[in-house]
Coordinates of C-alpha atoms and ligand atoms in Angstrom, one line a residue:
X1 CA 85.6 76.9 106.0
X2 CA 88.0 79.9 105.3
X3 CA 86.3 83.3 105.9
X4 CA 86.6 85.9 103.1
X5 CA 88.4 89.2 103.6
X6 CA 87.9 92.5 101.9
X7 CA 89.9 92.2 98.1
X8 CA 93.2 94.1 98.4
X9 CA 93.4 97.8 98.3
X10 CA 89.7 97.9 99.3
X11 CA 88.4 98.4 103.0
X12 CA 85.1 98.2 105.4
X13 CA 84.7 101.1 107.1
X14 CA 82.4 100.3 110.0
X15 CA 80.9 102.2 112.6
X16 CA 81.9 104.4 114.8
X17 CA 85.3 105.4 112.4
X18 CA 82.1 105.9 109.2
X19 CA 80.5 108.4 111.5
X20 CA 83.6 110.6 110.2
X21 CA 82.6 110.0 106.6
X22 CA 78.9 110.5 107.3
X23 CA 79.7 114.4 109.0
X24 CA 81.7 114.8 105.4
X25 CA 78.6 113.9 102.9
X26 CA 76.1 115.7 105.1
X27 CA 78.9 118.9 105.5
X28 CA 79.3 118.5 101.0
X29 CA 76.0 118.0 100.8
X30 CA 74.9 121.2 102.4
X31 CA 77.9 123.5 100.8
X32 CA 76.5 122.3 97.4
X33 CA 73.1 123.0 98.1
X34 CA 73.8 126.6 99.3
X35 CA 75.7 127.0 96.2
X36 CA 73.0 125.6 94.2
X37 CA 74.7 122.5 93.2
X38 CA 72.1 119.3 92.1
X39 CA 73.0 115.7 93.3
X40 CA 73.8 113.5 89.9
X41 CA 73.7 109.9 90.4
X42 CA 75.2 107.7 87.4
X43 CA 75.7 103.9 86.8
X44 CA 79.3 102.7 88.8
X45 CA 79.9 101.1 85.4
X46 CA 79.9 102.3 81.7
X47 CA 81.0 101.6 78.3
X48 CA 84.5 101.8 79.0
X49 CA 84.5 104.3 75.7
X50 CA 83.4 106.8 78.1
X51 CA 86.6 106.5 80.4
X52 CA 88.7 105.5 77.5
X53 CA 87.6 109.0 75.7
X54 CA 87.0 111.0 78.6
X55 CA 89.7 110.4 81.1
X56 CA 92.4 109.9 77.8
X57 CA 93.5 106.4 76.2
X58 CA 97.1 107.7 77.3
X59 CA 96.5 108.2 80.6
X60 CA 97.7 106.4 83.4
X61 CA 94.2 105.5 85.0
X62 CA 93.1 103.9 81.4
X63 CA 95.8 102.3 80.3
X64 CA 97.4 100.8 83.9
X65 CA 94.6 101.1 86.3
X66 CA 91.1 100.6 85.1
X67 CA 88.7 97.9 85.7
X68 CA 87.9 96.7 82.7
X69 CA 85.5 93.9 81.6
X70 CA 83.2 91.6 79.2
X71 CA 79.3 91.6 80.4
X72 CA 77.7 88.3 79.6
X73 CA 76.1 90.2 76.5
X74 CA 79.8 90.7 75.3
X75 CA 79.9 94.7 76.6
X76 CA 83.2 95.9 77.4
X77 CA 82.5 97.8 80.5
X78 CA 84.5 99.3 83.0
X79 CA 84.0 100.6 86.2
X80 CA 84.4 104.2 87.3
X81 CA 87.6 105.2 87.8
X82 CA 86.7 108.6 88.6
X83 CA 83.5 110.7 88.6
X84 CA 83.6 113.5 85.2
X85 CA 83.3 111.4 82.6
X86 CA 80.3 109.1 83.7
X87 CA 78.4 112.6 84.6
X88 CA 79.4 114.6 81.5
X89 CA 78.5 111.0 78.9
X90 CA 74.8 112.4 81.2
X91 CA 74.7 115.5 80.1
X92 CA 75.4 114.7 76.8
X93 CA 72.6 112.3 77.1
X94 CA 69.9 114.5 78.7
X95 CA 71.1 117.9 78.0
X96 CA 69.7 119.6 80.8
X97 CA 69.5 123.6 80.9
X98 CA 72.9 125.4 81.0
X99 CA 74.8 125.9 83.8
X100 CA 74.2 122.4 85.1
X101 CA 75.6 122.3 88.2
X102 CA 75.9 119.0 89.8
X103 CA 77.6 117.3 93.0
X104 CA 78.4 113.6 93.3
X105 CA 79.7 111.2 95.8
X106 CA 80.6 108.0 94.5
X107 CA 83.2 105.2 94.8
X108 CA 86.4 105.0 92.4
X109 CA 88.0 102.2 91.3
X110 CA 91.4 101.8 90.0
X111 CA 93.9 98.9 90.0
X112 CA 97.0 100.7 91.9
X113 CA 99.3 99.8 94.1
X114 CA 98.0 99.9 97.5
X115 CA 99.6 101.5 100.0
X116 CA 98.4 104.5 102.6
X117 CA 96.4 106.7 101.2
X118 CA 96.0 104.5 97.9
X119 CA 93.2 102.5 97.6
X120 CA 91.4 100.2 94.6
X121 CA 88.5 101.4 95.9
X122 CA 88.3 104.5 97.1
X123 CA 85.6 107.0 97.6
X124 CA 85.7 111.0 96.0
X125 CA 83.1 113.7 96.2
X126 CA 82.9 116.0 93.3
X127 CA 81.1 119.0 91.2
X128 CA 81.1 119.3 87.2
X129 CA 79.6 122.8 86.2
X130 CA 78.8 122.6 82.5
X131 CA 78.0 125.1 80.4
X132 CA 80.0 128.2 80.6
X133 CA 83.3 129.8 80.4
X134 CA 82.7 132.6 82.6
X135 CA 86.0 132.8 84.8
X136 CA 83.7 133.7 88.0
X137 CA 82.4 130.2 87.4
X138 CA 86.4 128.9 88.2
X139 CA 86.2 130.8 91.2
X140 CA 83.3 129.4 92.5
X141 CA 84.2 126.5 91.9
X142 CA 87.6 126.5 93.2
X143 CA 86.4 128.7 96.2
X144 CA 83.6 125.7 96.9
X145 CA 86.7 123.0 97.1
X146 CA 88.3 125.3 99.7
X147 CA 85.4 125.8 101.2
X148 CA 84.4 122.5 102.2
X149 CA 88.3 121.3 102.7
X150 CA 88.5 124.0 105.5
X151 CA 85.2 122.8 107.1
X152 CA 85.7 119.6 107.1
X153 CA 88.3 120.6 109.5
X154 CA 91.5 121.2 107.1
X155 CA 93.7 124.0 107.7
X156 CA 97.2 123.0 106.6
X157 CA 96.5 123.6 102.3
X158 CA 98.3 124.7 99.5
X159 CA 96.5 125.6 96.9
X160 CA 98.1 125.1 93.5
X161 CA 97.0 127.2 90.0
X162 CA 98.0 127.0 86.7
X163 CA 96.2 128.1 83.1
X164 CA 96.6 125.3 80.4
X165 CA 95.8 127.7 77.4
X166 CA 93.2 126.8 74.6
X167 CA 93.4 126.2 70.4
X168 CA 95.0 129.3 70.0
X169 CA 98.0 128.9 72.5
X170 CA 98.8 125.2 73.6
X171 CA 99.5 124.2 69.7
X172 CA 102.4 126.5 69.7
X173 CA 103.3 126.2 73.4
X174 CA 103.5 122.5 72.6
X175 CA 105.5 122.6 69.7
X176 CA 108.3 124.2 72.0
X177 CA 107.8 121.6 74.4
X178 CA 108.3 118.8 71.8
X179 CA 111.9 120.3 70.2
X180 CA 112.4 120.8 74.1
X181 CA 111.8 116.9 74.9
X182 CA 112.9 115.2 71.6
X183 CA 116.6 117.2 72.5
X184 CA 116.8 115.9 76.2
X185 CA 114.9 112.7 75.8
X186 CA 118.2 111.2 77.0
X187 CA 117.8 113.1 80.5
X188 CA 114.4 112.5 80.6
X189 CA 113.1 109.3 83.5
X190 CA 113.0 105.7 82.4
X191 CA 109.4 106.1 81.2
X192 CA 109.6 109.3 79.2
X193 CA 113.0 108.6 77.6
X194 CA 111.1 106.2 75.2
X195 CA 107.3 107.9 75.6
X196 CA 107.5 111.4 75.9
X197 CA 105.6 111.8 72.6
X198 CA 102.8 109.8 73.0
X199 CA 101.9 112.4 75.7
X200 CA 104.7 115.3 76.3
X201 CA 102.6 117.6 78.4
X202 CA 102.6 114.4 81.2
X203 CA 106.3 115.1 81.5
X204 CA 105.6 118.1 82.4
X205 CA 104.6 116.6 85.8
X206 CA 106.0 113.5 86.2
X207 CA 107.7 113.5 90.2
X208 CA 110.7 111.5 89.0
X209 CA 114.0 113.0 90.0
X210 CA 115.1 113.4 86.0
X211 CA 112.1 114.8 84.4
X212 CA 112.1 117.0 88.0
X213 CA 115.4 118.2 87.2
X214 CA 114.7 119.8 83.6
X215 CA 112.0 121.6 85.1
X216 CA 113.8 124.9 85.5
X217 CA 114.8 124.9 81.3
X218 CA 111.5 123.4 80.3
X219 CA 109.2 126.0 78.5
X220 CA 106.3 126.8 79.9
X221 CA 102.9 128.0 78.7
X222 CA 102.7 131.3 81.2
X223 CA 104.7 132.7 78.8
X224 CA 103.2 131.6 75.7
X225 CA 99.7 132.4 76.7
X226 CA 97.2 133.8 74.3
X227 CA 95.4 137.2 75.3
X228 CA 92.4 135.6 75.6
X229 CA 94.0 132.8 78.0
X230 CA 95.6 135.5 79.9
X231 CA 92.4 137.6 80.3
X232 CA 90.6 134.7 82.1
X233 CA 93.2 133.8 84.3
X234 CA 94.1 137.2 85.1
X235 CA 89.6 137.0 86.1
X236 CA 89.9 133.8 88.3
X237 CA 92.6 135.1 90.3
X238 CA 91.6 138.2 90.8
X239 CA 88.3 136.5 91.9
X240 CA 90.2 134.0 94.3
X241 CA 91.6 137.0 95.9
X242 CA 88.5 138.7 96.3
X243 CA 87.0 136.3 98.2
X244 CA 90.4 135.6 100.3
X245 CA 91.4 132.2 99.0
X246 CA 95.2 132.0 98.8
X247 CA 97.3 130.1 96.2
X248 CA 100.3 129.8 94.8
X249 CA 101.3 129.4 91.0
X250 CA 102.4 126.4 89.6
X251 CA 103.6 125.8 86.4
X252 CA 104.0 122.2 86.3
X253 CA 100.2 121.7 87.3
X254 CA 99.1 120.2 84.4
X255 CA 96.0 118.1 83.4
X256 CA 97.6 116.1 80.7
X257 CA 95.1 115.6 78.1
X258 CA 93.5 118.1 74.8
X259 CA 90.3 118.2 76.4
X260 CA 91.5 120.1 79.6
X261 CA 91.8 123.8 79.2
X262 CA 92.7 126.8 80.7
X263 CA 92.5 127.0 84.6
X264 CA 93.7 123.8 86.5
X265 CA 93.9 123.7 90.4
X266 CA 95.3 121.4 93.0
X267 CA 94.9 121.2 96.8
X268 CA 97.9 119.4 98.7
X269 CA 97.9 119.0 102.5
X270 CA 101.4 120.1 104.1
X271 CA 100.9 117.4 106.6
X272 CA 100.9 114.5 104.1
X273 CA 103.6 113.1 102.6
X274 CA 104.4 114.4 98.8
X275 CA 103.6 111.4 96.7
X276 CA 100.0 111.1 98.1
X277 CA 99.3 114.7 99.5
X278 CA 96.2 115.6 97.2
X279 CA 93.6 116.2 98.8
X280 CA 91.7 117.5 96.2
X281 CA 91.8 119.0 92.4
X282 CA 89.8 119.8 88.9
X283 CA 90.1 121.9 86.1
X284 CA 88.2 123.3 83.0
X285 CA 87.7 121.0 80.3
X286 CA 85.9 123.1 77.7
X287 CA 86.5 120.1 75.0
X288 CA 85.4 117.6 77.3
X289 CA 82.0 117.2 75.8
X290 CA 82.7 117.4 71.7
X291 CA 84.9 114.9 73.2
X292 CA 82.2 112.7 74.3
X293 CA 79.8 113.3 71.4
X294 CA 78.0 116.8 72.4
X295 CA 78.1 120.1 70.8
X296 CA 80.8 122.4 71.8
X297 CA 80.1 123.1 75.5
X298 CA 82.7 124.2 78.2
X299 CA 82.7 122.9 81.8
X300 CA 84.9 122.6 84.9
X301 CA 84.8 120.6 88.1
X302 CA 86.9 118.7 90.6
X303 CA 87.2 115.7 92.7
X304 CA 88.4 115.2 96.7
X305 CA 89.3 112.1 98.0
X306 CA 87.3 111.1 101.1
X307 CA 90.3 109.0 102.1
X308 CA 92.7 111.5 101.8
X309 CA 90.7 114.1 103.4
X310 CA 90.5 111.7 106.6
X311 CA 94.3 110.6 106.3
X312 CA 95.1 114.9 106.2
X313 CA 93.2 115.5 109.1
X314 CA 94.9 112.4 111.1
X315 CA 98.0 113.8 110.1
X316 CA 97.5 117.3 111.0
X317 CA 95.8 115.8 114.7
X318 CA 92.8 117.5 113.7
X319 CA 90.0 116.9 115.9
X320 CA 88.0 113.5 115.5
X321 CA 84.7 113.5 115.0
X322 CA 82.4 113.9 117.7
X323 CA 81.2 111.3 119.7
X324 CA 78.5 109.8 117.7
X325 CA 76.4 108.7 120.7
X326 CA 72.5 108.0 121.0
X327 CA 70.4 110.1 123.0
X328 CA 68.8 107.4 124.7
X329 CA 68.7 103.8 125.8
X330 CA 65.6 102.1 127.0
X331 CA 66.4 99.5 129.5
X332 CA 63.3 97.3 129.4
X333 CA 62.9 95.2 132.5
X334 CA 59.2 93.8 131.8
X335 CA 59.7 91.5 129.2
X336 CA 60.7 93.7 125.8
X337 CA 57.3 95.1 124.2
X338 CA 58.1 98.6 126.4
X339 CA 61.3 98.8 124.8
X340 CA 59.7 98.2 121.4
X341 CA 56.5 100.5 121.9
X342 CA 58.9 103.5 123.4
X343 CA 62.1 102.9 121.3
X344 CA 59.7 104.1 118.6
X345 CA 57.9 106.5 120.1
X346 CA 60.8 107.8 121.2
X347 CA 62.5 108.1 118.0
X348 CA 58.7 109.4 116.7
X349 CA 59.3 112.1 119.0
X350 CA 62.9 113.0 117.1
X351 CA 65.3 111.5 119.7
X352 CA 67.6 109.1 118.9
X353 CA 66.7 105.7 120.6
X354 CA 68.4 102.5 120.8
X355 CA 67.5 99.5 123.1
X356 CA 68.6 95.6 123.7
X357 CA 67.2 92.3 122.4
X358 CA 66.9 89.1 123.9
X359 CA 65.8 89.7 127.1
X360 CA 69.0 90.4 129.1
X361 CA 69.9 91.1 132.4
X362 CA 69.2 94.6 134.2
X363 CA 73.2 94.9 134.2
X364 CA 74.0 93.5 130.6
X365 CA 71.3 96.2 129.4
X366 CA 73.2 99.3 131.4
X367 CA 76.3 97.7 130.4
X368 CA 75.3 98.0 126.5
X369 CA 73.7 101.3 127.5
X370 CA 77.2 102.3 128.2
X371 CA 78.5 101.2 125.6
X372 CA 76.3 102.2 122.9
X373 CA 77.5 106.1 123.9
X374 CA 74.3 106.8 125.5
X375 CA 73.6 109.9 127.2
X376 CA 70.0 108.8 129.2
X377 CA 69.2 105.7 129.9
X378 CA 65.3 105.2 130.3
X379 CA 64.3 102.3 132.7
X380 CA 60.9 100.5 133.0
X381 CA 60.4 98.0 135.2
X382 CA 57.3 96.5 135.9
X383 CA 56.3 99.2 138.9
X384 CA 57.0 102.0 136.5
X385 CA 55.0 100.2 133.8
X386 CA 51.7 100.0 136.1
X387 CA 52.4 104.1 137.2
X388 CA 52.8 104.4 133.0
X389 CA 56.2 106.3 134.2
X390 CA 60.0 105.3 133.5
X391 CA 62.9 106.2 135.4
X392 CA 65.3 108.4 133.2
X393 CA 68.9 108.2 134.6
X394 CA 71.6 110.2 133.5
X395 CA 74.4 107.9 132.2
X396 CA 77.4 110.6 131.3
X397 CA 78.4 114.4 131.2
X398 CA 78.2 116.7 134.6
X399 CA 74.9 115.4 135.8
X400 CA 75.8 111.8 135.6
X401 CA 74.1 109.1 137.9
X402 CA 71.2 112.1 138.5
X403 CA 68.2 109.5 138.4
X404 CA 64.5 111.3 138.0
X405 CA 60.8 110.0 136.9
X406 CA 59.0 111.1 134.1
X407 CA 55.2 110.5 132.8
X408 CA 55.3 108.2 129.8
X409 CA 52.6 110.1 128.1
X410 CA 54.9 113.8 128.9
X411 CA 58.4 112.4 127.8
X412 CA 59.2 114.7 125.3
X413 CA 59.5 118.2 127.1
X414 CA 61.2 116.7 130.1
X415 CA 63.7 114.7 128.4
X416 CA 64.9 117.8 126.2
X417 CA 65.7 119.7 129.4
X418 CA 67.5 116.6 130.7
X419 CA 69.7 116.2 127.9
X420 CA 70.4 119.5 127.5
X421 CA 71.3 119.7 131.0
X422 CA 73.5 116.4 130.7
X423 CA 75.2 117.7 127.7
X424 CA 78.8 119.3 128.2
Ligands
AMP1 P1 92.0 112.4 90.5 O1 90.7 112.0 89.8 O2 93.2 111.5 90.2 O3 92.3 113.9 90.4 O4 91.7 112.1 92.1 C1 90.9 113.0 92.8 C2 91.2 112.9 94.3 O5 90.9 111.5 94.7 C3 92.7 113.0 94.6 O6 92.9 114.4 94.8 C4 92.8 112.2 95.8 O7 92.4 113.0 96.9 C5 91.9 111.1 95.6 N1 92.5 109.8 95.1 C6 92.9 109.6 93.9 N2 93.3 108.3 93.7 C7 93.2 107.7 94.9 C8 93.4 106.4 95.5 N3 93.9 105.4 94.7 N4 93.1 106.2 96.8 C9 92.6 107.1 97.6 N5 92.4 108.4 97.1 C10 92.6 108.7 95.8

């Protein structure tokens, strides 16, 4: 019979390579908690309304790329393409108290081309902080994304910002940019030529050589900006460089769609190549939630690509992950029930324990002992078993081969000094 393989664009990610993703939840994880950040967990499917209104019936994801489909109670679903709408269609839902500050970590699926770096399924984390317009809010959030992106082990970013106006400014601002369009449509790339209207601000970051070209006479809304507008950006970036995040202007950084406002924010990695160097990016969307049936409510957030993040730090030679290594390997030469009864006292005790099965040889057990990154191997054999002892034996690090004998009912003290010792 023909074995299946993994649907295009999508990948396993086995150990040891998923201990890399496992150090990025728990390092996520822990920034969000310190900044006070709750976990949200929402279905990986929805009405597709939700995407269709939330992420914008003309965008790119909706209309090319999502997964969309009939239930067998005649539901058209869809699954996630991305992580803000499925948490803000919650909020509307349960209204939690204001600011509701939430972190997710979900999978994303959208039906794109693969290619490095571009997956149908690939994986984001994210915050959405809902609630309020206060510009310190931006720079927490932005500073959160930079924060994490540098631990996780990042250091060649560009930070990209750009304010998108509100009511008051983008209606005239995109006035200008429609008399702009409608007399260069001719110059504009194959796919605006024709549909610049349906969305105009999209041209205003579309990479294609023509629409890149008419950037420098394009107008642009940094000098259309309401005083309102220009008072909260003038906040967030004062607050970015109070707490010593760099970034550069930009723009051309837009979020294409009414419900984004104001502040919009990018993070590229200079080692990757331009068409897929995103590491990471949000923006306020303070019509976001009208938009998905609430009351008035503003919000911002952003979403990282767990992918991306890994491909950056490949391409920057970053460090790998540590070797992800058990503590301890029992080597059970009696038959199998002292491997079972210590493995778990073992791991009782807080190490980490692994052992073999089946009954193998003396040598196939050191040999998976080896292999399995331990640092100790602990050896019962029948002798030991009558003394209730083992024989702990040092397996890597400076103290290798360094063999000593330890009372089964004292492990715990005496293996901590041995591993500590046998640690580099
Ligand atoms: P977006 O929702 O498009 O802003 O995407 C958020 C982040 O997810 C991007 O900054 C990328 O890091 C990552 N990303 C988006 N699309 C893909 C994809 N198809 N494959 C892998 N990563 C992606």
């Amino acid at each position: 019979m023909t074995a299946f393989q993994a649907p295009t664009g999508t990948r396993d990610v086995l150990a040891p390579e998923s201990a890399r993703i496992e150090q990025l939840v728990a390092t996520f994880a822990g920034l969000c908690r310190r900044a006070a950040y709750g976990l949200v967990l929402s279905p990986m499917f929805e009405d597709a309304g939700v995407f269709r209104r939330g992420v914008g019936e003309a965008s790119d994801v909706v209309t090319k790329e999502m997964y969309e489909f009939e239930d067998r109670g005649g539901r058209l679903l869809a699954l996630r393409p991305e992580g803000t709408a499925s948490v803000v269609r919650a909020y509307v839902q349960h209204r939690p108290p204001v600011p509701f500050k939430s972190w997710y970590v979900t999978p994303a699926f959208r039906y794109e081309r693969p290619q490095a770096g571009r997956y149908r399924q690939h994986h984001q984390f994210g915050v959405e902080a809902i609630g309020s317009a206060d510009p310190d809010l931006d720079v927490e959030v932005v500073a959160l994304l930079d924060e994490y992106l540098r631990a996780a082990g990042l250091s060649k970013l560009v930070l990209r910002i750009n304010s998108m106006g509100d009511d008051e400014c983008r209606p005239g601002y995109l006035a200008a940019l429609e008399v702009f369009l409608a007399a260069h449509a001719d110059e504009l790339c194959g796919e605006h030529r024709e549909g610049w209207a349906r969305n105009p601000l999209r041209v205003l970051d579309c990479k294609r050589e023509e629409c890149v070209a008419l950037r420098p006479e394009m107008p642009v809304l940094s000098s259309m900006r309401c005083d309102n507008c220009e008072h909260h950006f003038a906040r967030v970036v004062a607050g970015l460089d109070a707490l010593g995040v760099g970034y550069q202007f930009d723009d051309f950084l837009v979020r294409g769609l009414d419900y984004y406002t104001r502040t919009t924010f990018e993070f590229g990695s200079l080692a990757l190549q331009s068409a897929q160097n995103a590491v990471g990016g949000g923006g306020r969307y303070d019509k976001l939630v009208a938009a998905l049936g609430g009351p008035e409510t503003p919000g911002i957030g952003f979403a990282t690509g767990i992918e991306r993040v890994l491909l950056a730090l490949d391409a920057e030679g970053a460090a790998p992950a540590g070797e992800d290594g058990v503590d301890l390997f029992v080597v059970d030469l009696t038959g199998g029930a002292s491997a079972r009864d210590l493995t778990h006292q073992l791991r009782r005790l807080g190490f980490s324990a692994e052992r073999a099965f089946d009954q193998r040889s003396m040598k196939a057990q050191l040999r998976q002992a080896d292999r399995s990154g331990a640092t100790v191997a602990i050896i019962v054999g029948e002798d030991e078993l009558a003394r209730r002892q083992v024989t702990a034996r040092v397996l890597r690090g400076p103290d290798a081969h360094h063999q000593e004998s330890f009372d089964v009912d004292d492990l715990a003290p005496s293996l901590q000094k041995l591993l500590a010792g046998a640690r580099p």
